[in-house]
């Protein structure tokens, strides 16, 4: 078990050292199409901004439709926002929506279509397949597929959440405690994700992001103290810490879901499958570490101070995020 913990530590250290400084950089573009009368649509197009530049992508429709600008470009919460008016003699079902330049990017596009008769569609386009034919009949299965995919992509792109899970592994002793700790984290962030999505509780994103970074730093410090023979609440009952900070991380997930958007007629379904996607991605991350542990266990002897080096690596990364986000908070 001692060697196993060293292997866990070494892998987590590698992840921390190669992770980029930012977090939550994988955000989809968002296309909302609302039918306001027969053959006439309001179109909202949100594109992620990197630095001061918006991605050069734009939706296109079949030749039977005409797309015209309706208002000036605006910047809102890291997105460039464009508004259009779409007109056509035929309905959108059966037509093709495409984003040609999407192949040159690494982002997905979430498309929500709301028709005048209450019919609603949700689907995702990606760089490999930057077009989709709007089905004649909407499907709840399509909503589920769309949001579980977005959930997986969000957690695997949310490096700070993954670093928190990696840091928890450093203070957990035994497989049963690891299971209990991850379960507590999952339950907690699911609670606040649901409450925040339905507007029952709320916290502004900048303080939440700062405290998420601080939570990673705190757990990393506890991992160092544990290797020095010092114990605390965090190391004796790591599931308590996981639950407490999981409530905070849930606000981060809710903020990401707010950026993505939810289909107004299928909010419970979309929320359920987004959360299932987050959990699936989290399990994939842990399973990947376990698989590497098994492989390295056959051939690698790690230095005894690998867990301490790991904790310092994760702690340094978290410290950078804390100060970076404090700067944004007080800017």
Coordinates of C-alpha atoms in Angstrom, one line a residue:
X1 CA 0.0 0.0 0.0
X2 CA 2.9 2.4 0.7
X3 CA 4.3 1.9 -2.8
X4 CA 0.8 2.4 -4.2
X5 CA 0.5 5.7 -2.5
X6 CA 3.9 6.8 -3.9
X7 CA 2.7 5.9 -7.4
X8 CA -0.5 7.8 -7.0
X9 CA 1.6 10.8 -5.8
X10 CA 4.0 10.6 -8.7
X11 CA 1.3 10.6 -11.3
X12 CA -0.6 13.5 -9.6
X13 CA 2.7 15.4 -9.5
X14 CA 3.2 14.9 -13.3
X15 CA -0.3 16.1 -13.9
X16 CA 0.2 19.2 -11.8
X17 CA 3.5 20.1 -13.4
X18 CA 2.2 19.9 -17.0
X19 CA -1.2 21.6 -16.3
X20 CA -1.6 25.0 -17.8
X21 CA -2.0 28.0 -15.5
X22 CA -5.6 28.6 -16.4
X23 CA -8.7 26.6 -15.7
X24 CA -12.1 26.3 -17.3
X25 CA -10.7 27.2 -20.7
X26 CA -12.8 24.7 -22.6
X27 CA -16.0 26.6 -23.1
X28 CA -18.4 25.9 -26.0
X29 CA -19.8 28.5 -28.3
X30 CA -23.6 28.9 -27.9
X31 CA -26.2 29.3 -30.6
X32 CA -29.8 30.1 -29.5
X33 CA -32.5 30.2 -32.2
X34 CA -36.0 31.3 -31.1
X35 CA -38.9 31.4 -33.6
X36 CA -40.9 34.6 -33.0
X37 CA -43.3 34.1 -35.9
X38 CA -43.7 31.6 -38.8
X39 CA -40.4 31.6 -40.7
X40 CA -38.9 34.4 -38.6
X41 CA -36.3 33.8 -35.9
X42 CA -34.2 35.7 -33.3
X43 CA -30.6 34.3 -33.2
X44 CA -28.2 34.7 -30.4
X45 CA -24.5 33.7 -31.1
X46 CA -22.0 33.6 -28.2
X47 CA -18.4 33.0 -29.0
X48 CA -15.6 32.4 -26.4
X49 CA -13.0 35.2 -26.2
X50 CA -9.3 34.4 -25.8
X51 CA -7.5 37.4 -24.6
X52 CA -9.1 40.2 -26.5
X53 CA -9.9 38.2 -29.6
X54 CA -13.1 36.3 -30.4
X55 CA -12.9 33.1 -32.4
X56 CA -13.5 33.7 -36.1
X57 CA -16.5 31.4 -36.4
X58 CA -20.1 32.2 -37.5
X59 CA -23.2 30.0 -38.1
X60 CA -24.5 29.4 -41.6
X61 CA -27.9 28.1 -42.8
X62 CA -29.4 26.6 -45.9
X63 CA -29.7 29.0 -49.0
X64 CA -33.5 29.2 -48.3
X65 CA -32.7 31.3 -45.2
X66 CA -31.4 34.8 -44.9
X67 CA -29.3 35.8 -41.9
X68 CA -28.9 39.6 -41.1
X69 CA -27.2 41.4 -38.2
X70 CA -29.6 42.8 -35.6
X71 CA -27.5 45.0 -33.2
X72 CA -24.0 45.6 -32.3
X73 CA -21.4 43.1 -31.0
X74 CA -21.1 43.1 -27.2
X75 CA -18.7 41.5 -24.7
X76 CA -20.2 39.6 -21.8
X77 CA -18.5 37.4 -19.2
X78 CA -15.7 36.3 -21.6
X79 CA -18.0 35.9 -24.6
X80 CA -18.5 38.0 -27.7
X81 CA -22.2 38.2 -28.2
X82 CA -23.9 38.7 -31.6
X83 CA -27.5 39.0 -32.5
X84 CA -29.1 38.2 -35.8
X85 CA -32.5 38.0 -37.5
X86 CA -33.1 34.8 -39.5
X87 CA -35.9 34.5 -42.1
X88 CA -36.9 31.7 -44.4
X89 CA -39.9 30.4 -46.2
X90 CA -39.4 26.9 -44.9
X91 CA -39.1 25.7 -41.3
X92 CA -35.9 24.9 -39.6
X93 CA -36.7 21.1 -39.1
X94 CA -35.0 19.2 -41.9
X95 CA -32.6 22.0 -42.7
X96 CA -28.8 22.1 -42.0
X97 CA -27.0 24.3 -39.5
X98 CA -23.2 24.6 -39.9
X99 CA -20.2 26.5 -38.6
X100 CA -17.6 26.1 -41.4
X101 CA -14.6 27.5 -39.6
X102 CA -15.2 25.3 -36.5
X103 CA -12.8 22.8 -38.0
X104 CA -9.9 25.3 -37.3
X105 CA -10.8 25.5 -33.5
X106 CA -10.9 23.2 -30.5
X107 CA -14.3 24.3 -29.2
X108 CA -17.8 22.7 -29.5
X109 CA -21.0 24.6 -30.3
X110 CA -24.1 24.0 -28.2
X111 CA -27.2 24.7 -30.3
X112 CA -30.7 25.3 -28.8
X113 CA -33.7 25.8 -31.0
X114 CA -37.1 26.8 -29.7
X115 CA -40.0 26.9 -32.2
X116 CA -43.2 28.9 -31.9
X117 CA -45.3 25.8 -31.2
X118 CA -43.2 24.9 -28.2
X119 CA -41.0 22.2 -29.9
X120 CA -37.4 22.4 -28.7
X121 CA -34.1 20.9 -30.0
X122 CA -30.7 20.7 -28.3
X123 CA -27.5 19.3 -29.9
X124 CA -23.7 19.8 -30.1
X125 CA -21.5 20.4 -33.0
X126 CA -17.8 19.8 -32.8
X127 CA -14.7 20.5 -34.9
X128 CA -14.8 17.1 -36.5
X129 CA -18.4 17.4 -37.5
X130 CA -19.3 21.1 -37.8
X131 CA -22.8 20.7 -39.1
X132 CA -26.0 19.1 -38.1
X133 CA -29.4 18.5 -39.7
X134 CA -32.2 19.7 -37.5
X135 CA -34.4 16.6 -37.0
X136 CA -38.1 16.6 -37.9
X137 CA -39.0 15.4 -34.5
X138 CA -37.2 16.4 -31.2
X139 CA -35.8 13.8 -28.9
X140 CA -35.2 13.8 -25.2
X141 CA -32.4 11.3 -25.9
X142 CA -30.6 14.1 -27.9
X143 CA -30.8 16.5 -25.0
X144 CA -29.4 13.8 -22.7
X145 CA -26.6 13.0 -25.1
X146 CA -25.8 16.7 -25.6
X147 CA -25.5 17.6 -21.9
X148 CA -23.7 14.4 -20.7
X149 CA -21.1 15.2 -23.4
X150 CA -20.8 18.8 -22.1
X151 CA -20.5 17.6 -18.5
X152 CA -17.6 15.2 -19.4
X153 CA -15.8 17.9 -21.4
X154 CA -16.2 20.5 -18.6
X155 CA -14.8 18.3 -15.8
X156 CA -11.9 17.1 -18.0
X157 CA -11.1 20.7 -19.0
X158 CA -11.6 22.0 -15.4
X159 CA -8.0 21.5 -14.3
X160 CA -8.7 23.0 -10.8
X161 CA -11.4 20.5 -10.0
X162 CA -9.2 17.6 -11.2
X163 CA -6.3 19.0 -9.0
X164 CA -8.6 19.0 -6.0
X165 CA -9.4 15.3 -6.6
X166 CA -5.7 14.6 -7.1
X167 CA -4.9 16.4 -3.8
X168 CA -7.6 14.4 -2.0
X169 CA -5.9 11.2 -3.1
X170 CA -2.8 12.3 -1.1
X171 CA -4.6 12.6 2.2
X172 CA -6.7 9.4 1.8
X173 CA -5.6 6.1 3.3
X174 CA -7.2 3.0 1.9
X175 CA -9.6 2.2 -1.0
X176 CA -12.7 2.3 1.2
X177 CA -11.9 5.8 2.5
X178 CA -11.1 6.9 -1.1
X179 CA -14.5 5.8 -2.2
X180 CA -16.2 7.5 0.7
X181 CA -14.3 10.7 0.1
X182 CA -15.1 10.9 -3.6
X183 CA -18.7 10.0 -2.9
X184 CA -18.9 12.9 -0.4
X185 CA -17.4 15.3 -2.9
X186 CA -19.8 14.2 -5.6
X187 CA -22.9 14.5 -3.4
X188 CA -21.9 17.9 -2.2
X189 CA -21.3 19.5 -5.5
X190 CA -24.4 17.9 -6.9
X191 CA -26.4 19.7 -4.2
X192 CA -25.1 23.2 -4.9
X193 CA -25.2 22.6 -8.6
X194 CA -29.0 21.9 -8.4
X195 CA -29.8 24.7 -6.0
X196 CA -27.8 27.3 -7.9
X197 CA -29.2 26.3 -11.3
X198 CA -32.8 26.8 -10.0
X199 CA -31.8 30.1 -8.4
X200 CA -32.3 29.0 -4.8
X201 CA -28.8 30.0 -3.8
X202 CA -26.2 32.0 -5.5
X203 CA -22.6 33.3 -5.2
X204 CA -20.8 35.6 -7.6
X205 CA -18.2 33.7 -9.7
X206 CA -15.0 35.6 -8.8
X207 CA -15.1 34.8 -5.1
X208 CA -16.1 31.2 -5.8
X209 CA -13.2 30.7 -8.2
X210 CA -10.8 32.2 -5.7
X211 CA -12.1 29.9 -2.9
X212 CA -11.9 26.8 -5.1
X213 CA -8.2 27.6 -5.7
X214 CA -7.8 28.1 -1.9
X215 CA -9.4 24.7 -1.2
X216 CA -6.8 23.0 -3.4
X217 CA -4.0 24.8 -1.6
X218 CA -5.4 23.8 1.8
X219 CA -5.6 20.1 0.9
X220 CA -2.1 20.2 -0.5
X221 CA -0.8 21.7 2.8
X222 CA -2.6 19.0 4.7
X223 CA -0.9 16.4 2.5
X224 CA 2.5 17.8 3.4
X225 CA 1.6 17.9 7.2
X226 CA 0.5 14.2 7.0
X227 CA 3.9 13.2 5.6
X228 CA 5.5 15.0 8.5
X229 CA 3.5 12.9 11.0
X230 CA 1.0 15.6 11.8
X231 CA -2.7 14.8 11.7
X232 CA -5.8 16.9 11.5
X233 CA -9.5 16.8 10.8
X234 CA -8.7 16.8 7.0
X235 CA -6.5 13.7 7.3
X236 CA -8.6 11.8 9.8
X237 CA -11.9 12.4 8.0
X238 CA -11.1 13.5 4.5
X239 CA -14.6 12.9 3.4
X240 CA -15.7 15.8 5.7
X241 CA -13.4 18.2 3.9
X242 CA -14.4 16.8 0.5
X243 CA -18.0 17.4 1.3
X244 CA -17.5 20.9 2.7
X245 CA -15.4 22.0 -0.3
X246 CA -17.6 20.1 -2.7
X247 CA -20.4 22.5 -1.9
X248 CA -18.1 25.3 -3.1
X249 CA -17.1 23.4 -6.2
X250 CA -20.7 23.0 -7.1
X251 CA -21.1 26.7 -7.5
X252 CA -18.2 26.5 -10.0
X253 CA -20.0 23.8 -12.0
X254 CA -23.2 25.9 -11.9
X255 CA -21.3 28.9 -13.2
X256 CA -20.1 26.9 -16.2
X257 CA -23.6 25.5 -16.8
X258 CA -24.9 29.1 -16.8
X259 CA -22.3 30.1 -19.4
X260 CA -23.4 27.1 -21.5
X261 CA -27.1 27.6 -21.2
X262 CA -30.0 25.3 -20.6
X263 CA -33.0 24.3 -22.8
X264 CA -35.9 26.0 -21.0
X265 CA -38.3 23.2 -21.7
X266 CA -35.9 20.5 -20.5
X267 CA -34.0 22.0 -17.6
X268 CA -34.3 19.0 -15.2
X269 CA -33.3 16.5 -17.9
X270 CA -30.3 18.7 -19.1
X271 CA -29.2 19.3 -15.5
X272 CA -29.4 15.6 -14.6
X273 CA -27.3 14.5 -17.6
X274 CA -24.8 17.4 -17.2
X275 CA -24.2 16.3 -13.7
X276 CA -23.9 12.6 -14.8
X277 CA -21.4 13.8 -17.4
X278 CA -19.3 15.6 -14.7
X279 CA -19.4 12.4 -12.5
X280 CA -18.4 10.3 -15.5
X281 CA -15.5 12.5 -16.3
X282 CA -14.4 12.4 -12.7
X283 CA -14.5 8.6 -12.7
X284 CA -12.6 8.5 -16.0
X285 CA -9.9 10.7 -14.4
X286 CA -9.6 8.5 -11.3
X287 CA -9.7 5.4 -13.4
X288 CA -6.9 6.7 -15.7
X289 CA -4.7 7.3 -12.6
X290 CA -5.4 3.8 -11.3
X291 CA -4.6 2.3 -14.7
X292 CA -1.2 4.2 -14.7
X293 CA -0.6 3.1 -11.1
X294 CA -1.0 -0.5 -12.1
X295 CA 1.3 -0.1 -15.1
X296 CA 4.0 1.8 -13.2
X297 CA 3.7 -0.6 -10.2
X298 CA 5.3 -3.3 -12.5
X299 CA 8.4 -1.3 -13.4
X300 CA 9.0 1.8 -11.4
X301 CA 10.5 2.5 -8.0
X302 CA 9.6 5.9 -6.8
X303 CA 11.6 8.1 -4.4
X304 CA 10.3 8.2 -0.8
X305 CA 9.6 11.9 -1.0
X306 CA 7.4 11.6 -4.1
X307 CA 4.2 12.4 -2.1
X308 CA 5.7 15.6 -0.6
X309 CA 6.9 16.7 -4.0
X310 CA 3.5 16.1 -5.4
X311 CA 1.8 18.2 -2.6
X312 CA 4.2 21.0 -3.2
X313 CA 3.6 20.9 -7.0
X314 CA -0.2 21.0 -6.6
X315 CA 0.1 23.6 -3.8
X316 CA 2.3 25.9 -6.0
X317 CA -0.2 25.7 -8.8
X318 CA -3.1 26.4 -6.5
X319 CA -1.2 29.4 -5.0
X320 CA -0.7 30.8 -8.4
X321 CA -4.5 30.5 -9.1
X322 CA -5.3 32.1 -5.7
X323 CA -3.2 35.2 -6.4
X324 CA -4.3 35.4 -10.0
X325 CA -8.0 35.3 -9.1
X326 CA -7.5 37.7 -6.2
X327 CA -6.1 40.1 -8.8
X328 CA -9.2 39.6 -10.9
X329 CA -11.5 39.9 -7.9
X330 CA -10.1 43.3 -6.9
X331 CA -9.4 44.7 -10.3

